[in-house]
Coordinates of C-alpha atoms in Angstrom, one line a residue:
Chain A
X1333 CA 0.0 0.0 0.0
X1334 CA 1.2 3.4 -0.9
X1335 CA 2.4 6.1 2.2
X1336 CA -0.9 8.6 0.5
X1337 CA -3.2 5.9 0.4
X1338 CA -3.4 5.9 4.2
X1339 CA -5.1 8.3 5.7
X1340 CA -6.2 9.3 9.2
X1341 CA -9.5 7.6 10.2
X1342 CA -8.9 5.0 7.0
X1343 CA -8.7 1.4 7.5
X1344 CA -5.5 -0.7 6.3
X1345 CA -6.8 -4.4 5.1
X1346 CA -5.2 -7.6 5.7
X1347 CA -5.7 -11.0 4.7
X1348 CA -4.4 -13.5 7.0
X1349 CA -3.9 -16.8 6.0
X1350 CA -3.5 -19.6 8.9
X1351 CA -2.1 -23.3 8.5
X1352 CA -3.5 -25.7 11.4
X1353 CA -3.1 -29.6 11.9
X1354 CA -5.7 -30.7 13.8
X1355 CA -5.2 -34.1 15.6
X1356 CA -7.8 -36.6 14.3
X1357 CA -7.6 -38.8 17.5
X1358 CA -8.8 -42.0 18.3
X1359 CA -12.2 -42.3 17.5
X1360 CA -12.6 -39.6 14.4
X1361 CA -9.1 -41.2 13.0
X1362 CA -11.1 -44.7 13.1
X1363 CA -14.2 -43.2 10.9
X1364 CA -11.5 -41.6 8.9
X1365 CA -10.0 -45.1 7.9
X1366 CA -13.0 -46.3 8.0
X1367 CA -13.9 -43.7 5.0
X1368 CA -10.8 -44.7 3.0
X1369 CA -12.3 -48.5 3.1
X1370 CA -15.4 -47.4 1.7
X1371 CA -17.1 -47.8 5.1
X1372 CA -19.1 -45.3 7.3
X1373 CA -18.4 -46.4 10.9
X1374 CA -20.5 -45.3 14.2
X1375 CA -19.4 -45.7 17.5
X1376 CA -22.1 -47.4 19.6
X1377 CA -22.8 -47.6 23.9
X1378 CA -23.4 -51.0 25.4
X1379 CA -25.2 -49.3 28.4
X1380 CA -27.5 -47.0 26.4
X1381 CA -28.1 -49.1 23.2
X1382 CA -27.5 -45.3 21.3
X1383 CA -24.9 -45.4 18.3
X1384 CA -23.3 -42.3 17.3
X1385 CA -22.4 -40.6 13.6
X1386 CA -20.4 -38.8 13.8
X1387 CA -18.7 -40.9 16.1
X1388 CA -18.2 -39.8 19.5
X1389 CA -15.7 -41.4 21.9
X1390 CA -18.4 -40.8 25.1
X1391 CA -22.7 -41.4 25.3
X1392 CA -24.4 -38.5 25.9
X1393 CA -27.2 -40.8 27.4
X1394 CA -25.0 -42.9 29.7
X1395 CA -22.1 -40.8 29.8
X1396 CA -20.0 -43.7 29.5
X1397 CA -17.5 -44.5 27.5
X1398 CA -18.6 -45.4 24.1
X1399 CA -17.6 -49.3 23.7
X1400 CA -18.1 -50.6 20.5
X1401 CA -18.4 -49.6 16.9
X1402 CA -20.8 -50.6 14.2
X1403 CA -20.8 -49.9 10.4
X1404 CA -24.0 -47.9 9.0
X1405 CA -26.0 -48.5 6.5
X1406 CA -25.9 -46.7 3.0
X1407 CA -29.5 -45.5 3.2
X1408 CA -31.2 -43.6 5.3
X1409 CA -33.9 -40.5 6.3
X1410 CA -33.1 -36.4 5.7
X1411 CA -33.8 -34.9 9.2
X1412 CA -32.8 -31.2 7.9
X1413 CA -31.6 -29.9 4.7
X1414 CA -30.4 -26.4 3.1
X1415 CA -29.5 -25.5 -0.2
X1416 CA -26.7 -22.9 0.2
X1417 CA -26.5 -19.9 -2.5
X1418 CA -22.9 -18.3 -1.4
X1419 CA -20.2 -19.8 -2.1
X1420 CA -17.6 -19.7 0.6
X1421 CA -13.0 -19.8 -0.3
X1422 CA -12.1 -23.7 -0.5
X1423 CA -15.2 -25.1 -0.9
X1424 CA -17.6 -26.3 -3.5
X1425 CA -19.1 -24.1 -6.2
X1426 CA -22.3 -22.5 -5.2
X1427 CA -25.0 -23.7 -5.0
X1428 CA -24.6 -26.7 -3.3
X1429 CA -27.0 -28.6 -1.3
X1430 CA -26.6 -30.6 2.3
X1431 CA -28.8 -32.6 4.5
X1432 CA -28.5 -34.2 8.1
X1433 CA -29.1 -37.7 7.3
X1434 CA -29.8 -40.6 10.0
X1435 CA -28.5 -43.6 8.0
X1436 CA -30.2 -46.6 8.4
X1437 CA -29.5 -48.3 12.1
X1438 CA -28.0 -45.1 13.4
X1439 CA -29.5 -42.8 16.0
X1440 CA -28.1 -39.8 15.4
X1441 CA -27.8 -37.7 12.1
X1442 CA -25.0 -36.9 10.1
X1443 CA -24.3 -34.1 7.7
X1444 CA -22.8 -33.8 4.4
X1445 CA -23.6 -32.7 0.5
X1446 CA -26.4 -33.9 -1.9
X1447 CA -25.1 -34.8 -5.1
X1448 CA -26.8 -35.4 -8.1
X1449 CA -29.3 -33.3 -7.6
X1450 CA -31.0 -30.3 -10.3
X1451 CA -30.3 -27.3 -8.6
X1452 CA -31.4 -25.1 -11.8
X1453 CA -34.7 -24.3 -9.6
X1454 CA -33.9 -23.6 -5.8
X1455 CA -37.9 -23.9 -4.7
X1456 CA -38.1 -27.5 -6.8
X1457 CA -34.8 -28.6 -5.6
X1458 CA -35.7 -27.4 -1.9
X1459 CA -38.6 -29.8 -2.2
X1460 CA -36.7 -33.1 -3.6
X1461 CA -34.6 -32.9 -0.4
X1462 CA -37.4 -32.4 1.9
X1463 CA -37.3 -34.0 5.7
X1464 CA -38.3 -37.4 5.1
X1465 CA -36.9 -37.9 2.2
X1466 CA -34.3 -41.1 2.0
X1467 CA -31.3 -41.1 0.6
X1468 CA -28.3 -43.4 -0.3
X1469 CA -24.8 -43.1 0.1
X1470 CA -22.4 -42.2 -2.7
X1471 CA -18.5 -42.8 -2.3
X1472 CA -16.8 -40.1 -4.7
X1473 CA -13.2 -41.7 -7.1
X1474 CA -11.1 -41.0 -4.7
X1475 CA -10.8 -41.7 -0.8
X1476 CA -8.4 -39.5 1.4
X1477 CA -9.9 -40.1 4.8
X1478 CA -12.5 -36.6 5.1
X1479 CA -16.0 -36.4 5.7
X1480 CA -16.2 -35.5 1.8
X1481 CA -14.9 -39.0 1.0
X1482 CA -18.9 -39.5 0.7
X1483 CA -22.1 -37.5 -0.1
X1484 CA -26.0 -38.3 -0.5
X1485 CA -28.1 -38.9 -3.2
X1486 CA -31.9 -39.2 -3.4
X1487 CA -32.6 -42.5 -3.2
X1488 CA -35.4 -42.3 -5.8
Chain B
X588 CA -17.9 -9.1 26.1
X589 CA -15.9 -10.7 23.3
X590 CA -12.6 -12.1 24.4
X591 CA -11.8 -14.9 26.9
X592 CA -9.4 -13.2 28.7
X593 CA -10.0 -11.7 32.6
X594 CA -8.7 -8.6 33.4
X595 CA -5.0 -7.5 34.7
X596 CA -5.3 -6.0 38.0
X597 CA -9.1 -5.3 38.4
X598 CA -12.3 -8.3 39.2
X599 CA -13.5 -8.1 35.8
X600 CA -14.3 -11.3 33.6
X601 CA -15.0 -11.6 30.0
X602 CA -17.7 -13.5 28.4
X603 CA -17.4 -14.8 24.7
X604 CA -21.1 -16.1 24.4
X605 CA -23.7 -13.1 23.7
X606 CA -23.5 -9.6 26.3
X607 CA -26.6 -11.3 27.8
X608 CA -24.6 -14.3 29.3
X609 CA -22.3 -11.8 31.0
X610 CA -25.5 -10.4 32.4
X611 CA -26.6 -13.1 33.8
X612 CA -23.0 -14.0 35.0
X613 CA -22.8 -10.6 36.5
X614 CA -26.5 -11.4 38.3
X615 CA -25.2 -14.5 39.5
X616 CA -22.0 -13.0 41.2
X617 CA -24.7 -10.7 43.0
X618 CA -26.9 -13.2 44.3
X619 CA -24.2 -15.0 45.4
X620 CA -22.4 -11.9 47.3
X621 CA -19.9 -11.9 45.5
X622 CA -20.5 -8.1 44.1
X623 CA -22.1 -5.5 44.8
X624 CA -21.6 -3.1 42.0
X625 CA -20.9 -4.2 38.5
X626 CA -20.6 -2.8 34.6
X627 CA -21.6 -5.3 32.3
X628 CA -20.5 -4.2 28.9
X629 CA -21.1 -5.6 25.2
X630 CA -19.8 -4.1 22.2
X631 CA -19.3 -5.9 18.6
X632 CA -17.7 -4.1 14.7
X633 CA -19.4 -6.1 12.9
X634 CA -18.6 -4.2 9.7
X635 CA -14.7 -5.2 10.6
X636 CA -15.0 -8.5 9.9
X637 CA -16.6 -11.5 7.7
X638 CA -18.8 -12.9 10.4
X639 CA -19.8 -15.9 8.0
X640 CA -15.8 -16.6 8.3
X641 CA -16.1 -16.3 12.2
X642 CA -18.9 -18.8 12.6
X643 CA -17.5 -21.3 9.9
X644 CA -14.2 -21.7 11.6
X645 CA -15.9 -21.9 14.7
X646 CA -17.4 -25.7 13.8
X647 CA -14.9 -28.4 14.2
X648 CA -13.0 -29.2 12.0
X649 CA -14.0 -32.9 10.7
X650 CA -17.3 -32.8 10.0
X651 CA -18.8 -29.5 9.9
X652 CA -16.2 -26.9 8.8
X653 CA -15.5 -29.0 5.8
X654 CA -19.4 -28.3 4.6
X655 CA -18.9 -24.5 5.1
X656 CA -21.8 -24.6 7.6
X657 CA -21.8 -21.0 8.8
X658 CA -24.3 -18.6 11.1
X659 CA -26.6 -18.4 7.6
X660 CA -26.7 -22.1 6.7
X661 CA -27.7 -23.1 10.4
X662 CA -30.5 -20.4 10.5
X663 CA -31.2 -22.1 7.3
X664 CA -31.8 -25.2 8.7
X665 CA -33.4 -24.1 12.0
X666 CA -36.2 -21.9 9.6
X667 CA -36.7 -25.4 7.7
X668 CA -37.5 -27.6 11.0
X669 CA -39.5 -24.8 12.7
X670 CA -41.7 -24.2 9.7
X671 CA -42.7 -27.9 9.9
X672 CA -42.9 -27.9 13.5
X673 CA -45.0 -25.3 14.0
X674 CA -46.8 -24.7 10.5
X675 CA -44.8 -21.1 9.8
X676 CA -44.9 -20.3 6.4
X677 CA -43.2 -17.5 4.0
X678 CA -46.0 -14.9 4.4
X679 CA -45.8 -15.0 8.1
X680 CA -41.8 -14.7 7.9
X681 CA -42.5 -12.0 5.5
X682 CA -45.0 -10.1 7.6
X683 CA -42.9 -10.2 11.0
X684 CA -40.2 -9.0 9.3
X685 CA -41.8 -5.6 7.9
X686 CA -43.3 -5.4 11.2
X687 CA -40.5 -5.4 12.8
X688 CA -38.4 -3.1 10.4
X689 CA -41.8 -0.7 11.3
X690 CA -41.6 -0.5 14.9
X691 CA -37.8 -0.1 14.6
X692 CA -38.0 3.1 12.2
X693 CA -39.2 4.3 15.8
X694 CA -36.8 3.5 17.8
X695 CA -34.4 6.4 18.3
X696 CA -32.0 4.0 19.1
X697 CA -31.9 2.0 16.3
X698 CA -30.0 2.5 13.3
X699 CA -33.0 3.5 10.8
X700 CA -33.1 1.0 8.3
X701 CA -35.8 1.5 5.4
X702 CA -38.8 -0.2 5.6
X703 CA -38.5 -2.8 2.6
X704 CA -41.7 -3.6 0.8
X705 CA -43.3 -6.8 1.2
X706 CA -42.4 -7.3 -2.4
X707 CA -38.7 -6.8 -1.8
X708 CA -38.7 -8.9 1.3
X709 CA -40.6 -12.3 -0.4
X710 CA -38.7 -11.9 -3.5
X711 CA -35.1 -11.1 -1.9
X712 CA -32.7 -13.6 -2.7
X713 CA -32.0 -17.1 -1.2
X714 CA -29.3 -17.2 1.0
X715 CA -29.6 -20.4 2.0
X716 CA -33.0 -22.1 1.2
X717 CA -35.7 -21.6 2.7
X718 CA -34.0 -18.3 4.1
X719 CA -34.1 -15.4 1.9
X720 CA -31.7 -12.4 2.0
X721 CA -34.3 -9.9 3.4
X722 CA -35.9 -11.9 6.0
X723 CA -32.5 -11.8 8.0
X724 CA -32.3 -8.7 10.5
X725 CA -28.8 -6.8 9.2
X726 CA -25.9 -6.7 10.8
X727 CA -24.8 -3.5 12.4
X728 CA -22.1 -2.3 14.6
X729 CA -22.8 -1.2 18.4
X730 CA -22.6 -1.6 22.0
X731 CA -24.6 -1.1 25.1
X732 CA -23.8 -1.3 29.1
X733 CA -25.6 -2.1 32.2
X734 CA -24.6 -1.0 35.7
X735 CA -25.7 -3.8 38.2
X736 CA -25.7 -2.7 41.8
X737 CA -26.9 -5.0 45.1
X738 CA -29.7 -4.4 47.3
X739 CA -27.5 -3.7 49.6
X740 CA -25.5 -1.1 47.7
X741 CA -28.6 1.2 47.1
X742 CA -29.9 1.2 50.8
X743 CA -26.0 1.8 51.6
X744 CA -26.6 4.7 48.4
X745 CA -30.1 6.2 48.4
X746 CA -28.9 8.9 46.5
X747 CA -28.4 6.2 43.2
X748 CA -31.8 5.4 41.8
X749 CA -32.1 2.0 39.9
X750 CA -34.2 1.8 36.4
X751 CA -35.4 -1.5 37.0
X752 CA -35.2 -4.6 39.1
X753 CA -33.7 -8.4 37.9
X754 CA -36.2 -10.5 38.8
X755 CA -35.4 -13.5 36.9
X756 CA -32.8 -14.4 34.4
X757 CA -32.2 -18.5 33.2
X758 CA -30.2 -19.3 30.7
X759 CA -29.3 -23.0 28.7
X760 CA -27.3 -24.9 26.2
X761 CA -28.4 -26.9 23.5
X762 CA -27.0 -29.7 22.1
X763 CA -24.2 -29.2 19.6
X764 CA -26.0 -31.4 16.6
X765 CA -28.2 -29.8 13.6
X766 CA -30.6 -32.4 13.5
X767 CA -34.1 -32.5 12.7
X768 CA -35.4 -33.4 16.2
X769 CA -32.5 -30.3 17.7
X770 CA -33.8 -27.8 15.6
X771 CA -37.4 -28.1 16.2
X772 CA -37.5 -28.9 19.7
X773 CA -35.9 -25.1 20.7
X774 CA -34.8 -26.9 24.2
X775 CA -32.9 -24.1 25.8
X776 CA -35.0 -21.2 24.7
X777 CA -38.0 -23.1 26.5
X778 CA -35.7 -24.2 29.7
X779 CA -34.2 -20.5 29.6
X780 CA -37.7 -19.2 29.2
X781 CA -39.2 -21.5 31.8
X782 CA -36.4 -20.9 34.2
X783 CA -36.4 -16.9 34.1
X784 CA -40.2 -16.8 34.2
X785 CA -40.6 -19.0 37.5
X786 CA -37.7 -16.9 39.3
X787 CA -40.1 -13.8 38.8
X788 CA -42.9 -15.7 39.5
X789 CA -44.2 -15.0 36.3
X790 CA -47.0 -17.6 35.0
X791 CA -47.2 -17.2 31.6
X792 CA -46.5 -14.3 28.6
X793 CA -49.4 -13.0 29.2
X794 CA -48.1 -11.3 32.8
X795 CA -45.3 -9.7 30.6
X796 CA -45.9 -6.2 29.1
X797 CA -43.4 -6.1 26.6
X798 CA -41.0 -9.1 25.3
X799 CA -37.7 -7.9 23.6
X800 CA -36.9 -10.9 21.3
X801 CA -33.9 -11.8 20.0
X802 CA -34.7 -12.7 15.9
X803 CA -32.4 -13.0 13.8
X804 CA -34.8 -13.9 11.0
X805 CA -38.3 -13.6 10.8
X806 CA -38.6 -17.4 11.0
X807 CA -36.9 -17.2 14.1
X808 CA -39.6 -14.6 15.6
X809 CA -42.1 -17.3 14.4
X810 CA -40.7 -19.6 16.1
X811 CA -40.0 -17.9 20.0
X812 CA -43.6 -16.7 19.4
X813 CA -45.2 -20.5 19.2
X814 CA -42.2 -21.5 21.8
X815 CA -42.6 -19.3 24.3
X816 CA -46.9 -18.7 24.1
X817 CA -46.5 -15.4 23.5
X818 CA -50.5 -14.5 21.7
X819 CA -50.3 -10.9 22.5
X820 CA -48.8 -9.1 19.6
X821 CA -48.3 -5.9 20.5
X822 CA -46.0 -7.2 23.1
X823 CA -43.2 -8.0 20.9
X824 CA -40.1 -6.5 20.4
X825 CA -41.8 -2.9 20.7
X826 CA -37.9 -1.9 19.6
X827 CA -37.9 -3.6 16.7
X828 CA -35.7 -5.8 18.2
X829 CA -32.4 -7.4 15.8
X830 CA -34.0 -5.1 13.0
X831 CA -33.4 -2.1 14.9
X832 CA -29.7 -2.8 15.4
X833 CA -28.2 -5.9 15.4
X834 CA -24.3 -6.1 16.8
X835 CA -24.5 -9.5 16.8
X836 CA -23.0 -11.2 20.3
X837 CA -24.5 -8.1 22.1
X838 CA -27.8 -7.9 20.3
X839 CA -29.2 -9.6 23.7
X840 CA -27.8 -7.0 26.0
X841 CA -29.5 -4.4 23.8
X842 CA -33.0 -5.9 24.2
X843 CA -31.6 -6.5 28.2
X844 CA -31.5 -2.5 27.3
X845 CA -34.6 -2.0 26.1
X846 CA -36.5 -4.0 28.5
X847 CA -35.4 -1.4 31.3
X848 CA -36.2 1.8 29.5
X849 CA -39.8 0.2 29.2
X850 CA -40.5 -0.9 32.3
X851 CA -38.8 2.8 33.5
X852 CA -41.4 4.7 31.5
X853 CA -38.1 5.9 29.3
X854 CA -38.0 4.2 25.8
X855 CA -39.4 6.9 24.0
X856 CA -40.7 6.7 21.0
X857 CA -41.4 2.6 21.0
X858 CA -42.5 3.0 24.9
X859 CA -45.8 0.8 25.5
X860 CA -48.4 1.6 28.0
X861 CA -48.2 0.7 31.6
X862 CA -45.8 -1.4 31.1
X863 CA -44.7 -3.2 34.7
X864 CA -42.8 -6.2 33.8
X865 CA -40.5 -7.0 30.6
X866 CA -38.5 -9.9 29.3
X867 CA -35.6 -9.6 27.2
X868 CA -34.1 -12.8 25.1
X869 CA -30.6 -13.7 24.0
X870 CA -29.7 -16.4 21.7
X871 CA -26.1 -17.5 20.5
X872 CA -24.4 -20.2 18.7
X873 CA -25.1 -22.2 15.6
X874 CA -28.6 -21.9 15.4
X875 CA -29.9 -20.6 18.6
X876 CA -28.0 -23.4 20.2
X877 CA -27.8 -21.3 23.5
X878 CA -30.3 -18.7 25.0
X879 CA -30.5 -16.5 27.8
X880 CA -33.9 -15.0 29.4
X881 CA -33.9 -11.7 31.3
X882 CA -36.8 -10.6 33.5
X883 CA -37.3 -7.0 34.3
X884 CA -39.7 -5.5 36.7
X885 CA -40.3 -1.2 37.1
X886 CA -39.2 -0.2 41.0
X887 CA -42.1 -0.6 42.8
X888 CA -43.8 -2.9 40.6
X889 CA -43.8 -5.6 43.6
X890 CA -44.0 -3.3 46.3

């Protein structure tokens, strides 16, 4: 920035850019391999009978430790759904769609995009992913161990 | 209060929920003896920063940053699951908005916005379906402070004169989830609601002259309505509530604001009649995950 473009009362502008490595741990690093194998894995609680996606390593019923793990199906219910309009730096092109899905077995929901789906009218499109609506599970090419390793698709 | 740090050298404690939370810490430390004179202050720029970035690197990071799930995505979701809940449809969104934008052109604190037309507001933009661009109260900068003083401290002062009296405040956390079941259910609005009303001994919304709401959408005015049994209309948000201003994190403290000019007789322009008790609501977090609900009385209202 130039010495005349600042001004008293003006604002300078930065753009920080951050690096993190966030530490997967034991149980997300299990769903993570678990993505990489072409399987969705929930953690389950003995005591309650609950199972969790996304995985957690404790039951929020019980509050005890979360002992087993048991793979999800590759169907299941929308609970909520958006489609967004913005687009946001490092993510898909706009518009995409997402829905909270409770896969088949599973107790608790889990979110990520809908694929396949028209998006050329927002109020049509709005209505296709609807609550209630089920969906199936869609592993994309390539597998690197994220939550994007998979999205939905309307199962009809 | 925004940052979660204390202060060097002086009793003061910061609060990075909503100005409202810091209230009702503040109320707390009263009760409790712990203080007997307090400044509760809340301030937020929102024009200094992207607050979609803030709330999108505020998920974690494994399963809900990587969808970009921000503040507008989960009000998105939250306007989806109340609408089928409680049967809340566009027109009613619509119409609470320009209400509220109407009663806020009043309000000589507010910022002034111009009244949309209905046509603007049902044909503005999606954001993030079902939530269109105008239905969401704007984002504005400000700030607002409370003085807090004991029982004890005014019959040791006669010469300060309160506005108002605390005479209930409750305040809960939701669950962290977006699910259907989350999102409709509104659990810690009601449990705030419930809580702060039975501390004042307040049976229902009908006792309550004037209810400052936090919305941060019309669907979310909808939806405290339904929650909350508020049926008298001309009860809410008499500010204009998030439409008047709306610095988001201390929107809450504002309405805490404008619940004690009304119940002092001093909000000017937006007072309502007689009005002898007021509630003020705070929500925070990824759609409304927690909420804080302030009862104010007038002095003398229970003598």
């Amino acid at each position: 920035m130039s010495e005349r473009n600042i001004e008293p009362g003006g604002v300078i502008t930065e753009v920080v850019t951050l690096r993190y490595d966030y530490s997967l741990g034991e149980v997300a690093g299990k769903f993570m391999e678990g993505l990489k194998q072409g399987k969705i894995l929930a953690t389950s609680c003995s005591k309650s009978g609950l199972t969790y996606l996304p995985p957690r390593a404790y039951c929020e019923r019980s509050f005890e430790p979360c002992d087993g793990w048991v793979e999800a199906a590759f169907e299941g219910v929308i609970e909520a759904s958006t489609i967004i309009v913005r687009g946001f730096q490092g993510k898909r092109n706009p518009p995409v769609a997402i829905a909270y899905v409770k896969l088949d077995g599973i107790d608790s929901a889990i979110g990520n995009y809908v694929d396949d789906l028209d998006l050329s009218n927002l109020d049509v499109a709005q209505k296709k992913i609807a609550p209630g609506t089920r969906v199936k599970v869609k592993f994309g090419p390539t597998r690197e161990g994220r939550i994007t390793d998979f999205s939905f698709v309307c199962a009809e | 209060m925004t940052a979660p740090a204390g202060g060097y050298g002086t009793d003061e404690i910061k609060v990075t929920d909503s100005g409202a939370t810091a209230l009702a810490l503040a109320y707390a430390r009263v009760l409790a003896g712990e203080s007997n004179l307090g400044l509760v202050a809340s301030w937020c720029k929102t024009s200094k920063t992207d607050i979609g970035a803030v709330f999108r690197l505020r998920g974690e990071p494994f399963f809900t940053r990587p969808l970009g799930i921000d503040e507008t995505v989960a009000d998105a979701l939250f306007a989806q699951a109340v609408a089928a809940e409680f049967d809340i449809n566009s027109d009613e969104t619509n119409t609470r908005v320009l209400d509220a934008y109407t009663r806020a052109s009043c309000n000589p604190r507010g910022i002034r916005h111009i009244v949309p037309t209905r046509e603007a507001v049902a044909t503005s933009a999606y954001e993030a379906t079902p939530l269109r661009a105008a239905q969401r109260a704007p984002y504005t900068d400000g700030a607002v402070a409370l003085v807090l003083a004991s029982d004890d401290f005014l019959r040791s002062n006669p010469e300060c004169k309160p506005l108002a009296r605390i005479s209930g405040i409750g305040w809960a956390t939701d669950e962290y989830r977006l699910d259907g079941h989350r999102l409709c259910s509104m659990k810690s609005a009601r449990a705030a609601w419930q809580s702060a009303l039975e501390q004042a001994g307040v049976g229902s919304a009908a006792e309550l002259d004037a209810i400052e709401l936090e919305s941060q959408t019309g669907w979310h005015e909808a939806a405290y309505v339904r929650a909350f049994g508020i049926q008298r209309d001309e009860t809410i948000s008499p500010s204009g509530g998030a439409f008047a201003q709306n610095p988001l994190f201390c929107t809450g403290l504002v309405n805490a604001a404008e619940a004690v000019l009304q119940v002092a007789g001093l909000a000017g322009k937006v007072q309502r009649p007689r009005v002898r008790r007021a509630a003020a609501h705070s929500c925070h977090g990824y759609a409304q995950q927690g909420n804080v609900v302030m009862v104010f009385e007038g002095i003398g209202a229970t003598q």
